[in-house]
PDB file of N, CA and C in Angstrom:
ATOM      1  N   MET U   1     102.043  85.478  84.084  1.00  0.00           N
ATOM      2  CA  MET U   1     100.609  85.548  84.238  1.00  0.00           C
ATOM      3  C   MET U   1     100.269  86.624  85.265  1.00  0.00           C
ATOM      4  N   ALA U   2      99.614  87.647  84.866  1.00  0.00           N
ATOM      5  CA  ALA U   2      99.220  88.745  85.755  1.00  0.00           C
ATOM      6  C   ALA U   2      97.994  88.336  86.572  1.00  0.00           C
ATOM      7  N   LEU U   3      97.854  88.964  87.726  1.00  0.00           N
ATOM      8  CA  LEU U   3      96.688  88.715  88.580  1.00  0.00           C
ATOM      9  C   LEU U   3      95.543  89.623  88.165  1.00  0.00           C
ATOM     10  N   ARG U   4      94.346  89.135  88.303  1.00  0.00           N
ATOM     11  CA  ARG U   4      93.168  89.944  87.961  1.00  0.00           C
ATOM     12  C   ARG U   4      92.546  90.604  89.181  1.00  0.00           C
ATOM     13  N   ARG U   5      92.667  89.936  90.340  1.00  0.00           N
ATOM     14  CA  ARG U   5      92.064  90.472  91.568  1.00  0.00           C
ATOM     15  C   ARG U   5      93.039  90.324  92.725  1.00  0.00           C
ATOM     16  N   ILE U   6      92.948  91.219  93.661  1.00  0.00           N
ATOM     17  CA  ILE U   6      93.799  91.131  94.846  1.00  0.00           C
ATOM     18  C   ILE U   6      93.533  89.822  95.586  1.00  0.00           C
ATOM     19  N   SER U   7      92.308  89.352  95.556  1.00  0.00           N
ATOM     20  CA  SER U   7      91.980  88.103  96.246  1.00  0.00           C
ATOM     21  C   SER U   7      92.685  86.893  95.631  1.00  0.00           C
ATOM     22  N   ASP U   8      93.294  87.051  94.463  1.00  0.00           N
ATOM     23  CA  ASP U   8      94.054  85.972  93.832  1.00  0.00           C
ATOM     24  C   ASP U   8      95.445  85.804  94.440  1.00  0.00           C
ATOM     25  N   LEU U   9      95.869  86.733  95.317  1.00  0.00           N
ATOM     26  CA  LEU U   9      97.169  86.613  95.976  1.00  0.00           C
ATOM     27  C   LEU U   9      97.179  85.357  96.842  1.00  0.00           C
ATOM     28  N   GLU U  10      98.234  84.574  96.750  1.00  0.00           N
ATOM     29  CA  GLU U  10      98.375  83.362  97.543  1.00  0.00           C
ATOM     30  C   GLU U  10      99.246  83.653  98.756  1.00  0.00           C
ATOM     31  N   GLN U  11      98.624  83.779  99.922  1.00  0.00           N
ATOM     32  CA  GLN U  11      99.386  84.045 101.147  1.00  0.00           C
ATOM     33  C   GLN U  11     100.126  82.771 101.524  1.00  0.00           C
ATOM     34  N   SER U  12     101.440  82.882 101.724  1.00  0.00           N
ATOM     35  CA  SER U  12     102.236  81.699 102.034  1.00  0.00           C
ATOM     36  C   SER U  12     102.727  81.670 103.487  1.00  0.00           C
ATOM     37  N   PHE U  13     102.683  82.826 104.170  1.00  0.00           N
ATOM     38  CA  PHE U  13     103.146  82.878 105.554  1.00  0.00           C
ATOM     39  C   PHE U  13     102.537  84.079 106.260  1.00  0.00           C
ATOM     40  N   LYS U  14     102.229  83.897 107.554  1.00  0.00           N
ATOM     41  CA  LYS U  14     101.796  85.005 108.411  1.00  0.00           C
ATOM     42  C   LYS U  14     102.338  84.730 109.801  1.00  0.00           C
ATOM     43  N   SER U  15     103.078  85.699 110.358  1.00  0.00           N
ATOM     44  CA  SER U  15     103.616  85.530 111.706  1.00  0.00           C
ATOM     45  C   SER U  15     102.472  85.541 112.719  1.00  0.00           C
ATOM     46  N   ARG U  16     102.730  85.007 113.873  1.00  0.00           N
ATOM     47  CA  ARG U  16     101.683  84.933 114.904  1.00  0.00           C
ATOM     48  C   ARG U  16     101.125  86.295 115.265  1.00  0.00           C
ATOM     49  N   ASP U  17     102.006  87.306 115.334  1.00  0.00           N
ATOM     50  CA  ASP U  17     101.555  88.645 115.703  1.00  0.00           C
ATOM     51  C   ASP U  17     101.065  89.454 114.506  1.00  0.00           C
ATOM     52  N   GLY U  18     101.159  88.896 113.309  1.00  0.00           N
ATOM     53  CA  GLY U  18     100.663  89.572 112.111  1.00  0.00           C
ATOM     54  C   GLY U  18     101.578  90.666 111.582  1.00  0.00           C
ATOM     55  N   ASN U  19     102.789  90.774 112.133  1.00  0.00           N
ATOM     56  CA  ASN U  19     103.706  91.821 111.679  1.00  0.00           C
ATOM     57  C   ASN U  19     104.408  91.477 110.373  1.00  0.00           C
ATOM     58  N   VAL U  20     104.461  90.209 110.011  1.00  0.00           N
ATOM     59  CA  VAL U  20     105.090  89.777 108.764  1.00  0.00           C
ATOM     60  C   VAL U  20     104.112  88.879 108.010  1.00  0.00           C
ATOM     61  N   ILE U  21     103.861  89.245 106.759  1.00  0.00           N
ATOM     62  CA  ILE U  21     102.999  88.444 105.897  1.00  0.00           C
ATOM     63  C   ILE U  21     103.707  88.298 104.565  1.00  0.00           C
ATOM     64  N   GLU U  22     103.677  87.078 104.001  1.00  0.00           N
ATOM     65  CA  GLU U  22     104.315  86.823 102.722  1.00  0.00           C
ATOM     66  C   GLU U  22     103.308  86.248 101.734  1.00  0.00           C
ATOM     67  N   TRP U  23     103.533  86.578 100.469  1.00  0.00           N
ATOM     68  CA  TRP U  23     102.724  86.062  99.370  1.00  0.00           C
ATOM     69  C   TRP U  23     103.645  85.526  98.288  1.00  0.00           C
ATOM     70  N   LYS U  24     103.180  84.514  97.565  1.00  0.00           N
ATOM     71  CA  LYS U  24     103.905  83.984  96.413  1.00  0.00           C
ATOM     72  C   LYS U  24     103.196  84.443  95.152  1.00  0.00           C
ATOM     73  N   ALA U  25     103.984  84.953  94.212  1.00  0.00           N
ATOM     74  CA  ALA U  25     103.450  85.348  92.915  1.00  0.00           C
ATOM     75  C   ALA U  25     103.292  84.096  92.049  1.00  0.00           C
ATOM     76  N   PRO U  26     102.501  84.187  90.978  1.00  0.00           N
ATOM     77  CA  PRO U  26     102.393  83.049  90.055  1.00  0.00           C
ATOM     78  C   PRO U  26     103.764  82.598  89.542  1.00  0.00           C
ATOM     79  N   SER U  27     104.718  83.525  89.462  1.00  0.00           N
ATOM     80  CA  SER U  27     106.077  83.198  89.014  1.00  0.00           C
ATOM     81  C   SER U  27     106.884  82.531  90.121  1.00  0.00           C
ATOM     82  N   ARG U  28     106.278  82.399  91.325  1.00  0.00           N
ATOM     83  CA  ARG U  28     106.855  81.801  92.521  1.00  0.00           C
ATOM     84  C   ARG U  28     107.819  82.714  93.255  1.00  0.00           C
ATOM     85  N   TRP U  29     107.933  83.982  92.863  1.00  0.00           N
ATOM     86  CA  TRP U  29     108.747  84.945  93.596  1.00  0.00           C
ATOM     87  C   TRP U  29     107.998  85.317  94.866  1.00  0.00           C
ATOM     88  N   LEU U  30     108.738  85.710  95.868  1.00  0.00           N
ATOM     89  CA  LEU U  30     108.176  86.012  97.175  1.00  0.00           C
ATOM     90  C   LEU U  30     108.046  87.520  97.379  1.00  0.00           C
ATOM     91  N   TYR U  31     106.930  87.921  97.953  1.00  0.00           N
ATOM     92  CA  TYR U  31     106.672  89.318  98.324  1.00  0.00           C
ATOM     93  C   TYR U  31     106.359  89.322  99.806  1.00  0.00           C
ATOM     94  N   ARG U  32     106.874  90.323 100.520  1.00  0.00           N
ATOM     95  CA  ARG U  32     106.777  90.328 101.976  1.00  0.00           C
ATOM     96  C   ARG U  32     106.363  91.696 102.495  1.00  0.00           C
ATOM     97  N   TYR U  33     105.434  91.699 103.440  1.00  0.00           N
ATOM     98  CA  TYR U  33     105.025  92.928 104.137  1.00  0.00           C
ATOM     99  C   TYR U  33     105.537  92.843 105.565  1.00  0.00           C
ATOM    100  N   GLU U  34     106.273  93.865 105.984  1.00  0.00           N
ATOM    101  CA  GLU U  34     106.725  93.964 107.366  1.00  0.00           C
ATOM    102  C   GLU U  34     106.126  95.234 107.968  1.00  0.00           C
ATOM    103  N   ARG U  35     105.216  95.041 108.890  1.00  0.00           N
ATOM    104  CA  ARG U  35     104.508  96.167 109.509  1.00  0.00           C
ATOM    105  C   ARG U  35     105.468  97.098 110.238  1.00  0.00           C
ATOM    106  N   ASP U  36     106.434  96.548 110.969  1.00  0.00           N
ATOM    107  CA  ASP U  36     107.394  97.378 111.711  1.00  0.00           C
ATOM    108  C   ASP U  36     108.212  98.266 110.782  1.00  0.00           C
ATOM    109  N   ARG U  37     108.511  97.778 109.605  1.00  0.00           N
ATOM    110  CA  ARG U  37     109.285  98.528 108.617  1.00  0.00           C
ATOM    111  C   ARG U  37     108.396  99.486 107.827  1.00  0.00           C
ATOM    112  N   GLY U  38     107.093  99.189 107.773  1.00  0.00           N
ATOM    113  CA  GLY U  38     106.156 100.015 107.002  1.00  0.00           C
ATOM    114  C   GLY U  38     106.419  99.916 105.510  1.00  0.00           C
ATOM    115  N   ALA U  39     106.797  98.704 105.083  1.00  0.00           N
ATOM    116  CA  ALA U  39     107.202  98.530 103.693  1.00  0.00           C
ATOM    117  C   ALA U  39     106.854  97.137 103.181  1.00  0.00           C
ATOM    118  N   VAL U  40     106.839  97.040 101.845  1.00  0.00           N
ATOM    119  CA  VAL U  40     106.641  95.781 101.148  1.00  0.00           C
ATOM    120  C   VAL U  40     107.946  95.468 100.436  1.00  0.00           C
ATOM    121  N   GLY U  41     108.381  94.207 100.529  1.00  0.00           N
ATOM    122  CA  GLY U  41     109.602  93.784  99.867  1.00  0.00           C
ATOM    123  C   GLY U  41     109.316  92.829  98.734  1.00  0.00           C
ATOM    124  N   MET U  42     110.078  92.979  97.659  1.00  0.00           N
ATOM    125  CA  MET U  42     109.997  92.071  96.516  1.00  0.00           C
ATOM    126  C   MET U  42     111.321  91.323  96.452  1.00  0.00           C
ATOM    127  N   GLU U  43     111.288  90.001  96.489  1.00  0.00           N
ATOM    128  CA  GLU U  43     112.497  89.199  96.457  1.00  0.00           C
ATOM    129  C   GLU U  43     113.275  89.475  95.167  1.00  0.00           C
ATOM    130  N   THR U  44     114.588  89.582  95.276  1.00  0.00           N
ATOM    131  CA  THR U  44     115.415  89.915  94.104  1.00  0.00           C
ATOM    132  C   THR U  44     115.535  88.740  93.138  1.00  0.00           C
ATOM    133  N   GLY U  45     115.220  87.574  93.589  1.00  0.00           N
ATOM    134  CA  GLY U  45     115.222  86.371  92.748  1.00  0.00           C
ATOM    135  C   GLY U  45     114.641  85.230  93.555  1.00  0.00           C
ATOM    136  N   PRO U  46     114.038  84.252  92.913  1.00  0.00           N
ATOM    137  CA  PRO U  46     113.428  83.148  93.654  1.00  0.00           C
ATOM    138  C   PRO U  46     114.422  82.468  94.591  1.00  0.00           C
ATOM    139  N   GLY U  47     114.089  82.422  95.870  1.00  0.00           N
ATOM    140  CA  GLY U  47     114.890  81.737  96.863  1.00  0.00           C
ATOM    141  C   GLY U  47     116.118  82.478  97.363  1.00  0.00           C
ATOM    142  N   THR U  48     116.321  83.731  96.978  1.00  0.00           N
ATOM    143  CA  THR U  48     117.516  84.460  97.404  1.00  0.00           C
ATOM    144  C   THR U  48     117.422  84.962  98.840  1.00  0.00           C
ATOM    145  N   GLY U  49     116.218  85.262  99.309  1.00  0.00           N
ATOM    146  CA  GLY U  49     116.062  85.819 100.652  1.00  0.00           C
ATOM    147  C   GLY U  49     116.434  87.286 100.749  1.00  0.00           C
ATOM    148  N   GLU U  50     116.786  87.908  99.627  1.00  0.00           N
ATOM    149  CA  GLU U  50     117.094  89.337  99.586  1.00  0.00           C
ATOM    150  C   GLU U  50     115.915  90.066  98.951  1.00  0.00           C
ATOM    151  N   PHE U  51     115.595  91.256  99.494  1.00  0.00           N
ATOM    152  CA  PHE U  51     114.412  91.980  99.051  1.00  0.00           C
ATOM    153  C   PHE U  51     114.739  93.409  98.640  1.00  0.00           C
ATOM    154  N   LEU U  52     113.995  93.903  97.673  1.00  0.00           N
ATOM    155  CA  LEU U  52     113.958  95.328  97.347  1.00  0.00           C
ATOM    156  C   LEU U  52     112.757  95.874  98.093  1.00  0.00           C
ATOM    157  N   TRP U  53     112.951  96.920  98.885  1.00  0.00           N
ATOM    158  CA  TRP U  53     111.881  97.415  99.744  1.00  0.00           C
ATOM    159  C   TRP U  53     111.218  98.661  99.169  1.00  0.00           C
ATOM    160  N   TYR U  54     109.908  98.718  99.323  1.00  0.00           N
ATOM    161  CA  TYR U  54     109.088  99.848  98.881  1.00  0.00           C
ATOM    162  C   TYR U  54     108.299 100.340 100.089  1.00  0.00           C
ATOM    163  N   VAL U  55     108.578 101.559 100.527  1.00  0.00           N
ATOM    164  CA  VAL U  55     107.898 102.139 101.682  1.00  0.00           C
ATOM    165  C   VAL U  55     106.450 102.440 101.302  1.00  0.00           C
ATOM    166  N   LEU U  56     105.547 102.092 102.206  1.00  0.00           N
ATOM    167  CA  LEU U  56     104.115 102.304 101.966  1.00  0.00           C
ATOM    168  C   LEU U  56     103.692 103.711 102.375  1.00  0.00           C
ATOM    169  N   GLU U  57     102.785 104.270 101.601  1.00  0.00           N
ATOM    170  CA  GLU U  57     102.227 105.577 101.942  1.00  0.00           C
ATOM    171  C   GLU U  57     101.445 105.480 103.251  1.00  0.00           C
ATOM    172  N   ARG U  58     100.696 104.396 103.395  1.00  0.00           N
ATOM    173  CA  ARG U  58      99.948 104.115 104.626  1.00  0.00           C
ATOM    174  C   ARG U  58     100.333 102.724 105.082  1.00  0.00           C
ATOM    175  N   ASN U  59     100.736 102.593 106.321  1.00  0.00           N
ATOM    176  CA  ASN U  59     101.225 101.329 106.837  1.00  0.00           C
ATOM    177  C   ASN U  59     100.075 100.473 107.368  1.00  0.00           C
ATOM    178  N   ASN U  60      99.404  99.772 106.440  1.00  0.00           N
ATOM    179  CA  ASN U  60      98.366  98.828 106.840  1.00  0.00           C
ATOM    180  C   ASN U  60      98.280  97.706 105.801  1.00  0.00           C
ATOM    181  N   LEU U  61      97.596  96.643 106.165  1.00  0.00           N
ATOM    182  CA  LEU U  61      97.530  95.451 105.320  1.00  0.00           C
ATOM    183  C   LEU U  61      96.856  95.726 103.980  1.00  0.00           C
ATOM    184  N   THR U  62      95.840  96.563 103.957  1.00  0.00           N
ATOM    185  CA  THR U  62      95.147  96.875 102.713  1.00  0.00           C
ATOM    186  C   THR U  62      96.092  97.513 101.705  1.00  0.00           C
ATOM    187  N   HIS U  63      96.861  98.484 102.152  1.00  0.00           N
ATOM    188  CA  HIS U  63      97.809  99.138 101.246  1.00  0.00           C
ATOM    189  C   HIS U  63      98.961  98.200 100.864  1.00  0.00           C
ATOM    190  N   ALA U  64      99.353  97.339 101.786  1.00  0.00           N
ATOM    191  CA  ALA U  64     100.404  96.368 101.482  1.00  0.00           C
ATOM    192  C   ALA U  64      99.949  95.413 100.382  1.00  0.00           C
ATOM    193  N   LYS U  65      98.726  94.905 100.504  1.00  0.00           N
ATOM    194  CA  LYS U  65      98.205  94.001  99.475  1.00  0.00           C
ATOM    195  C   LYS U  65      98.091  94.693  98.124  1.00  0.00           C
ATOM    196  N   ARG U  66      97.644  95.926  98.125  1.00  0.00           N
ATOM    197  CA  ARG U  66      97.517  96.695  96.884  1.00  0.00           C
ATOM    198  C   ARG U  66      98.891  96.866  96.228  1.00  0.00           C
ATOM    199  N   ARG U  67      99.913  97.183  97.041  1.00  0.00           N
ATOM    200  CA  ARG U  67     101.267  97.382  96.498  1.00  0.00           C
ATOM    201  C   ARG U  67     101.845  96.079  95.964  1.00  0.00           C
ATOM    202  N   VAL U  68     101.631  94.979  96.677  1.00  0.00           N
ATOM    203  CA  VAL U  68     102.098  93.672  96.201  1.00  0.00           C
ATOM    204  C   VAL U  68     101.395  93.318  94.899  1.00  0.00           C
ATOM    205  N   PHE U  69     100.097  93.521  94.832  1.00  0.00           N
ATOM    206  CA  PHE U  69      99.327  93.265  93.616  1.00  0.00           C
ATOM    207  C   PHE U  69      99.911  94.062  92.437  1.00  0.00           C
ATOM    208  N   ASP U  70     100.180  95.352  92.661  1.00  0.00           N
ATOM    209  CA  ASP U  70     100.748  96.208  91.606  1.00  0.00           C
ATOM    210  C   ASP U  70     102.139  95.739  91.208  1.00  0.00           C
ATOM    211  N   LEU U  71     102.974  95.380  92.177  1.00  0.00           N
ATOM    212  CA  LEU U  71     104.338  94.920  91.872  1.00  0.00           C
ATOM    213  C   LEU U  71     104.315  93.623  91.056  1.00  0.00           C
ATOM    214  N   ILE U  72     103.450  92.701  91.429  1.00  0.00           N
ATOM    215  CA  ILE U  72     103.344  91.440  90.685  1.00  0.00           C
ATOM    216  C   ILE U  72     102.925  91.704  89.261  1.00  0.00           C
ATOM    217  N   ASN U  73     101.912  92.541  89.073  1.00  0.00           N
ATOM    218  CA  ASN U  73     101.433  92.808  87.719  1.00  0.00           C
ATOM    219  C   ASN U  73     102.467  93.573  86.888  1.00  0.00           C
ATOM    220  N   GLU U  74     103.234  94.476  87.511  1.00  0.00           N
ATOM    221  CA  GLU U  74     104.307  95.166  86.789  1.00  0.00           C
ATOM    222  C   GLU U  74     105.378  94.179  86.351  1.00  0.00           C
ATOM    223  N   ASP U  75     105.728  93.256  87.242  1.00  0.00           N
ATOM    224  CA  ASP U  75     106.770  92.280  86.973  1.00  0.00           C
ATOM    225  C   ASP U  75     106.335  91.259  85.922  1.00  0.00           C
ATOM    226  N   GLU U  76     105.073  90.848  85.974  1.00  0.00           N
ATOM    227  CA  GLU U  76     104.578  89.812  85.079  1.00  0.00           C
ATOM    228  C   GLU U  76     104.309  90.303  83.656  1.00  0.00           C
ATOM    229  N   LEU U  77     104.057  91.603  83.517  1.00  0.00           N
ATOM    230  CA  LEU U  77     103.715  92.105  82.187  1.00  0.00           C
ATOM    231  C   LEU U  77     104.887  92.530  81.407  1.00  0.00           C
TER     232      LEU U  77
END
């Protein structure tokens, strides 16, 4: 099931300092933004804890959400 809007992302975790934010896809796979790394990670499989990393053109939450949204829709379709 693909997402229609970025606001449909389900945030599942946010660190106190905001440097790490995670979202769950409808497929239950985990996507992670790490500000220090300047990248978004896509879990290699549900519950594995291993990620494929994609460096962001601009290191901010807006671009991270956009990239996660695009990755989810690419994976789901």
